[in-house]
CSV table of C-alpha atoms and ligand atoms in Angstrom, one decimal:
chain,number,residue,atom,x,y,z
E,1,MET,CA,-39.8,-39.3,1.5
E,2,ARG,CA,-37.7,-39.7,-1.6
E,3,LEU,CA,-34.0,-40.1,-0.6
E,4,THR,CA,-31.4,-38.6,-2.8
E,5,SER,CA,-29.5,-41.9,-2.6
E,6,ASP,CA,-32.4,-43.8,-4.2
E,7,PHE,CA,-33.5,-41.3,-6.8
E,8,PRO,CA,-30.9,-38.6,-7.4
E,9,ASP,CA,-31.3,-36.3,-10.3
E,10,VAL,CA,-27.7,-37.1,-11.1
E,11,LEU,CA,-25.4,-40.0,-10.2
E,12,VAL,CA,-21.8,-39.0,-10.5
E,13,VAL,CA,-19.3,-41.9,-10.7
E,14,GLY,CA,-15.9,-40.8,-9.4
E,15,ALA,CA,-15.0,-38.0,-6.9
E,16,GLY,CA,-11.9,-36.7,-8.7
E,17,PHE,CA,-11.7,-33.4,-10.5
E,18,ALA,CA,-14.1,-34.5,-13.2
E,19,GLY,CA,-16.8,-35.8,-10.8
E,20,ALA,CA,-16.4,-33.2,-8.1
E,21,VAL,CA,-16.6,-30.3,-10.4
E,22,ALA,CA,-19.5,-31.7,-12.4
E,23,GLY,CA,-21.3,-32.6,-9.2
E,24,ARG,CA,-20.9,-29.2,-7.6
E,25,ARG,CA,-21.9,-27.4,-10.8
E,26,LEU,CA,-25.1,-29.5,-11.1
E,27,ALA,CA,-25.9,-29.0,-7.4
E,28,ASP,CA,-25.5,-25.3,-7.8
E,29,ALA,CA,-27.9,-25.5,-10.7
E,30,GLY,CA,-30.6,-27.0,-8.4
E,31,HIS,CA,-30.2,-30.7,-9.0
E,32,SER,CA,-29.8,-33.4,-6.4
E,33,VAL,CA,-26.5,-35.2,-6.8
E,34,ARG,CA,-25.1,-38.5,-5.5
E,35,ILE,CA,-21.4,-38.9,-5.9
E,36,ILE,CA,-19.8,-42.3,-5.5
E,37,ASP,CA,-16.2,-43.4,-5.5
E,38,ARG,CA,-14.7,-46.9,-5.1
E,39,ARG,CA,-11.8,-45.4,-3.2
E,40,PRO,CA,-12.0,-44.4,0.4
E,41,HIS,CA,-11.4,-40.7,-0.3
E,42,ILE,CA,-12.5,-37.9,-2.5
E,43,GLY,CA,-10.2,-36.0,-4.9
E,44,GLY,CA,-9.2,-38.9,-7.2
E,45,ASN,CA,-5.6,-38.9,-8.2
E,46,ALA,CA,-5.2,-35.3,-7.0
E,47,TRP,CA,-5.9,-36.3,-3.4
E,48,ASP,CA,-3.4,-35.2,-0.8
E,49,GLU,CA,-2.9,-36.2,2.9
E,50,THR,CA,-0.6,-35.8,5.8
E,51,ASP,CA,1.8,-38.8,6.2
E,52,ALA,CA,3.0,-40.4,9.5
E,53,HIS,CA,5.7,-37.7,9.8
E,54,GLY,CA,3.3,-34.8,9.5
E,55,VAL,CA,4.2,-33.9,6.0
E,56,LEU,CA,1.6,-33.1,3.4
E,57,VAL,CA,2.1,-35.6,0.5
E,58,HIS,CA,0.4,-36.5,-2.8
E,59,PRO,CA,-0.1,-40.3,-2.5
E,60,TYR,CA,-0.6,-40.5,-6.3
E,61,GLY,CA,2.4,-38.5,-7.3
E,62,PRO,CA,3.1,-34.7,-7.6
E,63,HIS,CA,0.2,-32.5,-8.6
E,64,ILE,CA,1.0,-29.0,-9.6
E,65,PHE,CA,-1.8,-26.7,-10.7
E,66,HIS,CA,-1.3,-24.6,-13.8
E,67,THR,CA,-3.6,-23.1,-16.4
E,68,ASN,CA,-4.1,-20.4,-18.9
E,69,SER,CA,-7.9,-20.4,-18.3
E,70,ARG,CA,-9.1,-17.4,-16.3
E,71,ARG,CA,-12.5,-19.1,-16.1
E,72,VAL,CA,-11.1,-22.3,-14.5
E,73,MET,CA,-9.0,-20.3,-12.1
E,74,ALA,CA,-11.9,-18.2,-11.0
E,75,TRP,CA,-14.2,-21.1,-10.6
E,76,LEU,CA,-11.8,-23.1,-8.4
E,77,SER,CA,-11.0,-20.0,-6.4
E,78,ARG,CA,-14.4,-20.3,-4.8
E,79,PHE,CA,-13.1,-23.3,-2.9
E,80,THR,CA,-9.5,-22.4,-2.1
E,81,ASP,CA,-7.0,-19.7,-1.6
E,82,TRP,CA,-3.8,-20.2,-3.5
E,83,ARG,CA,0.0,-20.2,-2.9
E,84,PHE,CA,2.0,-18.8,-5.7
E,85,TYR,CA,4.3,-21.6,-6.9
E,86,GLU,CA,6.3,-22.0,-10.1
E,87,HIS,CA,7.5,-25.5,-10.6
E,88,ARG,CA,11.1,-26.4,-11.5
E,89,VAL,CA,12.6,-29.7,-12.6
E,90,LEU,CA,16.2,-30.8,-13.0
E,91,ALA,CA,17.3,-33.9,-14.9
E,92,ARG,CA,20.1,-36.0,-13.4
E,93,VAL,CA,22.4,-37.4,-16.1
E,94,ASP,CA,25.9,-38.8,-15.5
E,95,GLY,CA,25.9,-37.3,-12.0
E,96,ARG,CA,25.1,-33.8,-13.2
E,97,HIS,CA,21.9,-31.8,-13.0
E,98,PHE,CA,20.4,-30.0,-16.0
E,99,PRO,CA,17.3,-27.8,-16.2
E,100,ILE,CA,14.3,-29.3,-17.9
E,101,PRO,CA,12.7,-28.1,-20.2
E,102,ILE,CA,15.9,-27.6,-22.2
E,103,ASN,CA,16.9,-23.9,-22.1
E,104,ARG,CA,20.0,-21.8,-22.7
E,105,THR,CA,21.5,-23.1,-19.4
E,106,THR,CA,21.0,-26.7,-20.4
E,107,LEU,CA,22.5,-26.2,-23.8
E,108,ASN,CA,25.6,-24.4,-22.4
E,109,ALA,CA,26.1,-27.1,-19.8
E,110,VAL,CA,25.7,-30.1,-22.1
E,111,PHE,CA,27.8,-28.7,-25.0
E,112,GLY,CA,30.3,-26.7,-22.9
E,113,LEU,CA,29.4,-23.4,-24.6
E,114,GLU,CA,28.7,-19.9,-23.6
E,115,LEU,CA,25.9,-19.0,-25.9
E,116,GLU,CA,24.1,-15.7,-25.5
E,117,GLU,CA,20.3,-15.8,-25.8
E,118,ALA,CA,20.5,-14.4,-29.3
E,119,ASP,CA,22.8,-17.2,-30.3
E,120,VAL,CA,20.5,-20.0,-29.2
E,121,PRO,CA,18.1,-20.2,-32.2
E,122,ALA,CA,21.0,-20.6,-34.6
E,123,PHE,CA,22.6,-23.2,-32.4
E,124,LEU,CA,19.4,-25.2,-32.2
E,125,GLU,CA,19.1,-24.9,-36.0
E,126,SER,CA,22.6,-26.5,-36.2
E,127,ILE,CA,21.7,-29.5,-34.0
E,128,ARG,CA,18.1,-30.2,-34.9
E,129,GLU,CA,17.1,-32.9,-37.3
E,130,PRO,CA,14.2,-31.5,-39.3
E,131,ARG,CA,11.2,-33.8,-39.6
E,132,ALA,CA,7.9,-33.3,-41.4
E,133,PRO,CA,5.2,-34.0,-40.7
E,134,LEU,CA,5.6,-34.2,-36.9
E,135,ARG,CA,3.6,-37.5,-36.3
E,136,SER,CA,5.4,-39.1,-33.4
E,137,SER,CA,7.1,-37.9,-30.2
E,138,GLU,CA,10.4,-38.8,-31.7
E,139,ASP,CA,9.7,-36.5,-34.6
E,140,VAL,CA,9.0,-33.7,-32.2
E,141,VAL,CA,12.2,-34.1,-30.2
E,142,LEU,CA,14.5,-34.7,-33.1
E,143,ASN,CA,13.0,-31.8,-35.0
E,144,SER,CA,13.6,-29.4,-32.1
E,145,VAL,CA,16.8,-30.5,-30.5
E,146,GLY,CA,18.4,-33.4,-32.4
E,147,SER,CA,19.6,-36.9,-31.3
E,148,ARG,CA,22.2,-36.1,-28.7
E,149,LEU,CA,19.7,-34.3,-26.4
E,150,CYS,CA,17.0,-36.7,-27.4
E,151,ASP,CA,19.1,-39.6,-26.2
E,152,MET,CA,20.2,-37.8,-23.0
E,153,PHE,CA,16.9,-36.6,-21.8
E,154,PHE,CA,13.9,-38.1,-23.7
E,155,ARG,CA,14.5,-41.6,-25.1
E,156,GLY,CA,15.2,-43.4,-21.9
E,157,TYR,CA,12.7,-41.5,-19.8
E,158,THR,CA,9.9,-42.2,-22.4
E,159,LYS,CA,10.8,-45.9,-22.7
E,160,LYS,CA,10.5,-46.3,-19.0
E,161,GLN,CA,7.4,-44.1,-18.6
E,162,TRP,CA,5.4,-45.6,-21.4
E,163,GLY,CA,7.0,-49.0,-22.1
E,164,ARG,CA,7.3,-47.8,-25.7
E,165,ASP,CA,9.8,-46.0,-27.9
E,166,LEU,CA,9.3,-42.3,-28.6
E,167,SER,CA,8.6,-43.2,-32.2
E,168,GLU,CA,5.5,-45.2,-31.0
E,169,LEU,CA,3.8,-42.3,-29.2
E,170,SER,CA,1.9,-39.5,-30.8
E,171,SER,CA,3.5,-36.1,-31.1
E,172,SER,CA,1.3,-34.7,-28.3
E,173,VAL,CA,3.3,-36.4,-25.6
E,174,ALA,CA,6.7,-34.9,-26.2
E,175,ALA,CA,5.0,-31.6,-27.3
E,176,ARG,CA,4.1,-31.1,-23.6
E,177,ILE,CA,7.7,-30.1,-23.0
E,178,PRO,CA,8.8,-26.9,-24.7
E,179,VAL,CA,12.4,-25.9,-25.7
E,180,ARG,CA,13.5,-22.4,-24.6
E,181,THR,CA,16.1,-20.1,-25.9
E,182,ASP,CA,16.3,-18.1,-22.7
E,183,ASP,CA,17.1,-19.0,-19.1
E,184,ASP,CA,13.5,-19.5,-18.1
E,185,ASP,CA,13.7,-22.7,-16.0
E,186,ARG,CA,10.0,-23.0,-15.0
E,187,TYR,CA,8.5,-26.3,-16.0
E,188,PHE,CA,5.2,-24.7,-17.1
E,189,GLY,CA,4.7,-21.6,-19.1
E,190,ASP,CA,1.0,-21.0,-18.1
E,191,GLY,CA,-0.3,-17.6,-16.9
E,192,PHE,CA,-1.6,-19.1,-13.6
E,193,GLN,CA,0.7,-21.4,-11.6
E,194,PHE,CA,-0.5,-22.0,-8.0
E,195,MET,CA,-0.9,-24.7,-5.4
E,196,PRO,CA,-4.1,-24.8,-3.3
E,197,ARG,CA,-3.0,-23.1,-0.1
E,198,ASP,CA,-4.5,-25.7,2.3
E,199,GLY,CA,-4.0,-28.6,-0.1
E,200,TYR,CA,-6.2,-30.4,-2.7
E,201,GLY,CA,-8.1,-32.4,-0.1
E,202,ALA,CA,-9.4,-29.3,1.6
E,203,MET,CA,-10.3,-27.7,-1.7
E,204,PHE,CA,-12.3,-30.9,-2.7
E,205,ALA,CA,-14.0,-31.0,0.8
E,206,ARG,CA,-15.2,-27.4,0.3
E,207,MET,CA,-16.4,-28.1,-3.3
E,208,LEU,CA,-18.4,-31.1,-2.2
E,209,ASP,CA,-19.9,-29.4,0.9
E,210,HIS,CA,-23.4,-28.6,-0.5
E,211,PRO,CA,-26.8,-29.5,0.8
E,212,ARG,CA,-27.8,-31.1,-2.5
E,213,ILE,CA,-24.7,-33.3,-2.7
E,214,GLU,CA,-24.4,-36.7,-0.9
E,215,ILE,CA,-21.2,-38.7,-1.1
E,216,ALA,CA,-20.7,-42.5,-0.8
E,217,LEU,CA,-17.1,-43.6,-0.6
E,218,GLY,CA,-16.0,-47.2,-1.1
E,219,GLN,CA,-18.9,-47.6,-3.4
E,220,ASP,CA,-18.4,-49.1,-6.9
E,221,TYR,CA,-20.7,-48.3,-9.8
E,222,ALA,CA,-21.2,-52.0,-10.4
E,223,SER,CA,-23.2,-52.4,-7.2
E,224,GLU,CA,-24.6,-48.9,-7.0
E,225,PRO,CA,-28.4,-49.0,-6.4
E,226,SER,CA,-29.2,-45.7,-8.0
E,227,ARG,CA,-27.6,-46.6,-11.4
E,228,SER,CA,-31.0,-47.5,-12.7
E,229,THR,CA,-33.0,-44.8,-11.0
E,230,ALA,CA,-30.9,-41.6,-11.5
E,231,ARG,CA,-32.2,-39.4,-14.2
E,232,HIS,CA,-28.7,-38.8,-15.5
E,233,THR,CA,-25.2,-40.3,-14.9
E,234,VAL,CA,-21.9,-38.5,-15.1
E,235,TYR,CA,-19.3,-41.3,-15.4
E,236,THR,CA,-15.6,-40.4,-14.8
E,237,GLY,CA,-14.1,-44.0,-14.6
E,238,PRO,CA,-12.4,-45.8,-17.5
E,239,ILE,CA,-14.7,-45.8,-20.6
E,240,ASP,CA,-13.6,-49.4,-21.6
E,241,GLU,CA,-14.6,-50.7,-18.1
E,242,PHE,CA,-18.1,-49.0,-18.5
E,243,PHE,CA,-18.7,-51.1,-21.6
E,244,ASP,CA,-17.3,-54.3,-20.1
E,245,TYR,CA,-14.2,-54.1,-22.4
E,246,ARG,CA,-16.4,-55.2,-25.3
E,247,PHE,CA,-13.9,-54.0,-28.0
E,248,GLY,CA,-10.9,-55.0,-25.9
E,249,PRO,CA,-9.1,-53.1,-23.1
E,250,LEU,CA,-7.8,-49.6,-23.7
E,251,PRO,CA,-4.1,-49.7,-22.6
E,252,TYR,CA,-3.2,-47.5,-19.6
E,253,ARG,CA,0.2,-46.9,-18.1
E,254,SER,CA,0.4,-47.3,-14.3
E,255,LEU,CA,2.9,-46.3,-11.6
E,256,ARG,CA,4.1,-47.8,-8.4
E,257,PHE,CA,4.8,-45.1,-5.9
E,258,GLU,CA,7.6,-45.6,-3.4
E,259,HIS,CA,7.1,-43.0,-0.6
E,260,TYR,CA,9.9,-42.5,1.9
E,261,HIS,CA,10.9,-40.0,4.6
E,262,THR,CA,14.3,-38.8,5.8
E,263,ASP,CA,15.5,-36.6,8.6
E,264,SER,CA,18.7,-36.0,6.8
E,265,VAL,CA,18.3,-32.7,5.0
E,266,GLY,CA,20.8,-30.2,3.7
E,267,GLU,CA,21.4,-26.7,5.2
E,268,ASP,CA,18.6,-25.3,3.1
E,269,GLY,CA,16.2,-27.8,4.7
E,270,PHE,CA,15.9,-29.9,1.5
E,271,VAL,CA,17.1,-33.2,0.2
E,272,GLN,CA,17.1,-32.4,-3.5
E,273,PRO,CA,18.3,-29.4,-5.5
E,274,ALA,CA,14.8,-29.0,-7.0
E,275,PRO,CA,11.2,-30.0,-6.2
E,276,VAL,CA,11.4,-32.8,-8.8
E,277,VAL,CA,14.5,-34.5,-10.2
E,278,ASN,CA,14.0,-36.6,-13.3
E,279,TYR,CA,16.1,-39.7,-13.9
E,280,PRO,CA,15.9,-40.3,-17.6
E,281,ASN,CA,18.4,-43.2,-18.0
E,282,GLU,CA,19.8,-46.0,-15.8
E,283,GLU,CA,17.4,-45.9,-12.8
E,284,GLU,CA,14.2,-47.9,-12.9
E,285,PHE,CA,12.2,-44.9,-11.6
E,286,THR,CA,11.5,-41.8,-13.7
E,287,ARG,CA,11.5,-39.1,-11.1
E,288,ILE,CA,11.7,-38.2,-7.4
E,289,THR,CA,9.5,-35.5,-5.8
E,290,GLU,CA,10.2,-33.7,-2.6
E,291,PHE,CA,6.8,-32.6,-1.3
E,292,LYS,CA,7.6,-29.7,0.9
E,293,GLN,CA,9.3,-28.0,-2.0
E,294,LEU,CA,5.9,-28.1,-3.8
E,295,THR,CA,3.7,-27.2,-0.9
E,296,GLY,CA,5.8,-24.7,1.0
E,297,GLN,CA,5.3,-26.6,4.2
E,298,ARG,CA,8.0,-25.9,6.9
E,299,CYS,CA,9.0,-29.0,8.8
E,300,ALA,CA,12.3,-30.6,10.0
E,301,GLY,CA,12.5,-33.8,7.9
E,302,SER,CA,11.4,-34.4,4.4
E,303,SER,CA,9.0,-36.8,2.6
E,304,LEU,CA,9.7,-37.9,-1.0
E,305,VAL,CA,8.3,-40.2,-3.6
E,306,ARG,CA,9.9,-42.3,-6.4
E,307,GLU,CA,7.7,-43.2,-9.4
E,308,TYR,CA,8.2,-46.6,-11.0
E,309,PRO,CA,6.2,-47.0,-14.2
E,310,SER,CA,4.4,-50.3,-14.8
E,311,ALA,CA,2.0,-51.9,-17.2
E,312,LYS,CA,-0.2,-53.3,-14.4
E,313,GLY,CA,-2.0,-51.4,-11.7
E,314,ASP,CA,-4.4,-48.5,-11.4
E,315,PRO,CA,-5.0,-46.7,-14.7
E,316,TYR,CA,-3.1,-43.4,-14.5
E,317,TYR,CA,-2.1,-42.5,-18.0
E,318,PRO,CA,-4.0,-43.1,-21.2
E,319,ILE,CA,-1.4,-43.9,-23.9
E,320,PRO,CA,-1.7,-41.5,-26.8
E,321,CYS,CA,-1.0,-43.4,-30.1
E,322,ALA,CA,-2.9,-44.1,-33.3
E,323,GLU,CA,-4.0,-47.7,-32.5
E,324,ASN,CA,-5.5,-46.6,-29.1
E,325,GLU,CA,-7.2,-43.6,-30.8
E,326,ALA,CA,-8.9,-46.1,-33.2
E,327,LEU,CA,-10.1,-48.3,-30.3
E,328,LEU,CA,-11.3,-45.2,-28.4
E,329,LYS,CA,-13.4,-44.2,-31.4
E,330,GLN,CA,-15.3,-47.5,-31.1
E,331,TYR,CA,-16.0,-46.8,-27.4
E,332,GLU,CA,-17.0,-43.2,-28.2
E,333,ALA,CA,-19.5,-44.4,-30.9
E,334,GLU,CA,-21.0,-46.7,-28.2
E,335,ALA,CA,-21.2,-43.9,-25.7
E,336,MET,CA,-23.3,-41.9,-28.2
E,337,LYS,CA,-26.0,-44.5,-27.8
E,338,TRP,CA,-26.3,-43.6,-24.1
E,339,PRO,CA,-27.8,-40.1,-24.0
E,340,THR,CA,-28.4,-40.3,-20.2
E,341,VAL,CA,-24.8,-40.9,-19.5
E,342,SER,CA,-22.1,-38.3,-19.9
E,343,PHE,CA,-18.4,-39.4,-20.0
E,344,VAL,CA,-16.0,-36.9,-18.6
E,345,GLY,CA,-12.4,-36.8,-17.4
E,346,ARG,CA,-9.0,-38.3,-18.0
E,347,LEU,CA,-10.2,-41.9,-17.9
E,348,ALA,CA,-13.7,-41.6,-19.4
E,349,GLN,CA,-12.5,-39.5,-22.3
E,350,TYR,CA,-9.2,-41.4,-22.5
E,351,ARG,CA,-7.3,-38.1,-22.8
E,352,TYR,CA,-3.9,-37.2,-21.3
E,353,TYR,CA,-5.6,-34.3,-19.6
E,354,ASN,CA,-4.0,-32.0,-16.9
E,355,MET,CA,-6.2,-31.0,-14.0
E,356,ASP,CA,-7.3,-27.7,-15.5
E,357,GLN,CA,-8.4,-29.4,-18.8
E,358,VAL,CA,-10.5,-31.8,-16.7
E,359,VAL,CA,-12.1,-28.9,-14.8
E,360,ALA,CA,-12.9,-27.1,-18.1
E,361,SER,CA,-14.4,-30.3,-19.6
E,362,ALA,CA,-16.5,-31.0,-16.5
E,363,ILE,CA,-17.9,-27.5,-16.3
E,364,LYS,CA,-19.0,-27.8,-20.0
E,365,VAL,CA,-20.6,-31.2,-19.5
E,366,ALA,CA,-22.3,-30.2,-16.3
E,367,ASP,CA,-23.8,-27.1,-17.9
E,368,SER,CA,-25.3,-29.1,-20.8
E,369,VAL,CA,-26.6,-31.8,-18.4
E,370,ALA,CA,-28.2,-29.1,-16.2
E,371,GLU,CA,-29.9,-27.5,-19.2
E,372,ARG,CA,-31.3,-30.8,-20.4
E,373,LEU,CA,-32.6,-31.8,-17.0
E,374,THR,CA,-34.2,-28.5,-16.5
E,375,SER,CA,-35.8,-28.4,-19.9
E,376,LYS,CA,-37.2,-31.9,-19.4
E,377,ASN,CA,-38.6,-30.9,-16.0
E,378,PRO,CA,-39.9,-27.4,-16.3
E,379,GLY,CA,-41.0,-26.1,-12.9
P,401,FAD,P1,-9.3,-39.4,-11.5
P,401,FAD,O1,-8.6,-38.4,-10.6
P,401,FAD,O2,-8.6,-40.6,-11.9
P,401,FAD,O3,-10.7,-39.7,-10.7
P,401,FAD,C1,-11.6,-40.7,-11.2
P,401,FAD,C2,-12.2,-41.3,-9.9
P,401,FAD,O4,-13.2,-42.2,-10.3
P,401,FAD,C3,-11.2,-42.1,-9.1
P,401,FAD,O5,-11.2,-41.6,-7.8
P,401,FAD,C4,-11.7,-43.6,-9.2
P,401,FAD,O6,-11.6,-44.3,-7.9
P,401,FAD,C5,-13.2,-43.4,-9.5
P,401,FAD,N1,-13.8,-44.5,-10.2
P,401,FAD,C6,-13.4,-45.0,-11.4
P,401,FAD,N2,-14.2,-46.0,-11.7
P,401,FAD,C7,-15.2,-46.1,-10.7
P,401,FAD,C8,-16.3,-47.0,-10.5
P,401,FAD,N3,-16.6,-48.0,-11.4
P,401,FAD,N4,-17.0,-46.9,-9.4
P,401,FAD,C9,-16.7,-45.9,-8.5
P,401,FAD,N5,-15.6,-45.1,-8.7
P,401,FAD,C10,-14.9,-45.2,-9.8
P,401,FAD,N6,-2.3,-32.7,-13.7
P,401,FAD,C11,-1.9,-31.5,-13.6
P,401,FAD,O7,-2.6,-30.5,-14.0
P,401,FAD,N7,-0.7,-31.2,-13.0
P,401,FAD,C12,0.1,-32.1,-12.5
P,401,FAD,O8,1.2,-31.8,-11.9
P,401,FAD,C13,-0.3,-33.5,-12.6
P,401,FAD,N8,0.5,-34.5,-12.1
P,401,FAD,C14,0.1,-35.8,-12.3
P,401,FAD,C15,0.9,-36.8,-11.8
P,401,FAD,C16,0.5,-38.1,-11.9
P,401,FAD,C17,1.5,-39.2,-11.4
P,401,FAD,C18,-0.7,-38.4,-12.5
P,401,FAD,C19,-1.1,-39.9,-12.6
P,401,FAD,C20,-1.5,-37.4,-13.0
P,401,FAD,C21,-1.1,-36.1,-12.9
P,401,FAD,N9,-1.9,-35.1,-13.4
P,401,FAD,C22,-1.5,-33.8,-13.2
P,401,FAD,C23,-3.3,-35.3,-14.0
P,401,FAD,C24,-4.4,-35.3,-13.0
P,401,FAD,O9,-4.2,-36.3,-12.0
P,401,FAD,C25,-5.7,-35.5,-13.8
P,401,FAD,O10,-5.9,-34.6,-14.8
P,401,FAD,C26,-6.9,-35.4,-12.9
P,401,FAD,O11,-6.7,-35.8,-11.6
P,401,FAD,C27,-8.0,-36.3,-13.5
P,401,FAD,O12,-9.2,-36.2,-12.8
P,401,FAD,P2,-10.4,-37.2,-13.1
P,401,FAD,O13,-11.5,-36.9,-12.2
P,401,FAD,O14,-10.6,-37.2,-14.6
P,401,FAD,O15,-9.8,-38.7,-12.8
P,402,UDP,N1,9.7,-36.4,-21.0
P,402,UDP,C1,11.0,-36.9,-21.1
P,402,UDP,N2,12.0,-36.5,-20.3
P,402,UDP,C2,11.8,-35.6,-19.3
P,402,UDP,C3,10.5,-35.0,-19.2
P,402,UDP,C4,9.5,-35.5,-20.0
P,402,UDP,O1,11.2,-37.8,-22.0
P,402,UDP,O2,12.7,-35.2,-18.6
P,402,UDP,C5,8.7,-36.9,-21.9
P,402,UDP,C6,8.1,-38.3,-21.4
P,402,UDP,O3,7.7,-39.0,-22.5
P,402,UDP,C7,7.0,-37.8,-20.5
P,402,UDP,C8,6.4,-36.7,-21.3
P,402,UDP,O4,7.6,-36.0,-21.9
P,402,UDP,O5,6.1,-38.9,-20.2
P,402,UDP,C9,5.5,-35.7,-20.6
P,402,UDP,O6,6.2,-35.2,-19.5
P,402,UDP,P1,5.4,-34.6,-18.2
P,402,UDP,O7,6.4,-34.1,-17.3
P,402,UDP,O8,4.4,-33.7,-18.8
P,402,UDP,O9,4.6,-35.9,-17.7
P,402,UDP,P2,3.6,-36.1,-16.4
P,402,UDP,O10,3.9,-35.1,-15.4
P,402,UDP,O11,2.3,-36.1,-17.0
P,402,UDP,O12,4.0,-37.5,-16.0
């Protein structure tokens, strides 16, 4: 008997969003799929689990699902029900809390004004420092809100998070954060904003529960027996690692997560005034997340996490800037020479992707792989 593990149609490296979505899609299309992950769990960085105090936490930092893609939403809805959740963030500066993204409330609080919504565009016009073209993240922030707000909310946070100045990062990083003229204090503007009702882990378990999928955890690609026998490989790990760093390592930013629990909560049951509080300046950490505010879990105490950025550690963030883009192009050219390997996901494509973008990319890749495998193997 041919075991899937020896001769899978598709070997999927990584059981995060990229690997799990591609694997399920290929299994649904009739192909046998072996999914491996070097970690002891599925779900990649979106994994969640219950901590020692019974609180559902995200070991790799806060993950909030948001998308404008009806297709992505519909596809994931096969594997989970959802809890409506609109994310909110406050920045703590000089002992005060301000809404982020910057909105009318932020502007009035910082500048001691009482602007009406209709006054805000003219006020922004008076403080912005026009830049063209918008190449760097510094250009984006100064162009929209000027240097006082840049220094209060963006420059320090960015230096900590990326180990670089705003001027050394491509415009796409700061462009993730809008500026609002009204009182909308939601972090994201997307049409769909939800959390998986039973958590990400449960959603991944359902996605991977398929008779044509087998999973091997604690299994690295380097020692995977089927790497030479699978008809096709979907690789979701770091692209530079796949090619043994032959053009040099692509820089990634990492994080150290400091998880903690407290029974000392306020009258509302919470520790913080918002699910996430950003600390842009003095502190070494960038933000603190209070998990039960994200998940809606009701419990007596509360579990939180502080994020300390670092250069060393697991690769969490590709660093968007011109020099890394040039290095990536070299790896992409190499990848083109490997028609039986597809590179998909945040690490394999070296893109600062949100979860929904990874899902969309994995669906696309899986469909083209399924088509190729089927046309090579008619009947
Ligand atoms: P990963 O989740 O990194 O999965 C890759 C998997 O491949 C890993 O499990 C890894 O162990 C495995 N692997 C790698 N190499 C090998 C190998 N050689 N052999 C075996 N296995 C291997 N997105 C949002 O949309 N909303 C958010 O709120 C949000 N918050 C985030 C917060 C943080 C702190 C971080 C770091 C990311 C956040 N993201 C968020 C982004 C989100 O985590 C990613 O878009 C998504 O999880 C990427 O999925 P992936 O499968 O591409 O990569
Ligand atoms: N950012 C900032 N101050 C903030 C929030 C964000 O300077 O209060 C900048 C910072 O460079 C950050 C980027 O905007 O890395 C993107 O923020 P986002 O919240 O999207 O980061 P993620 O959740 O991916 O870590």
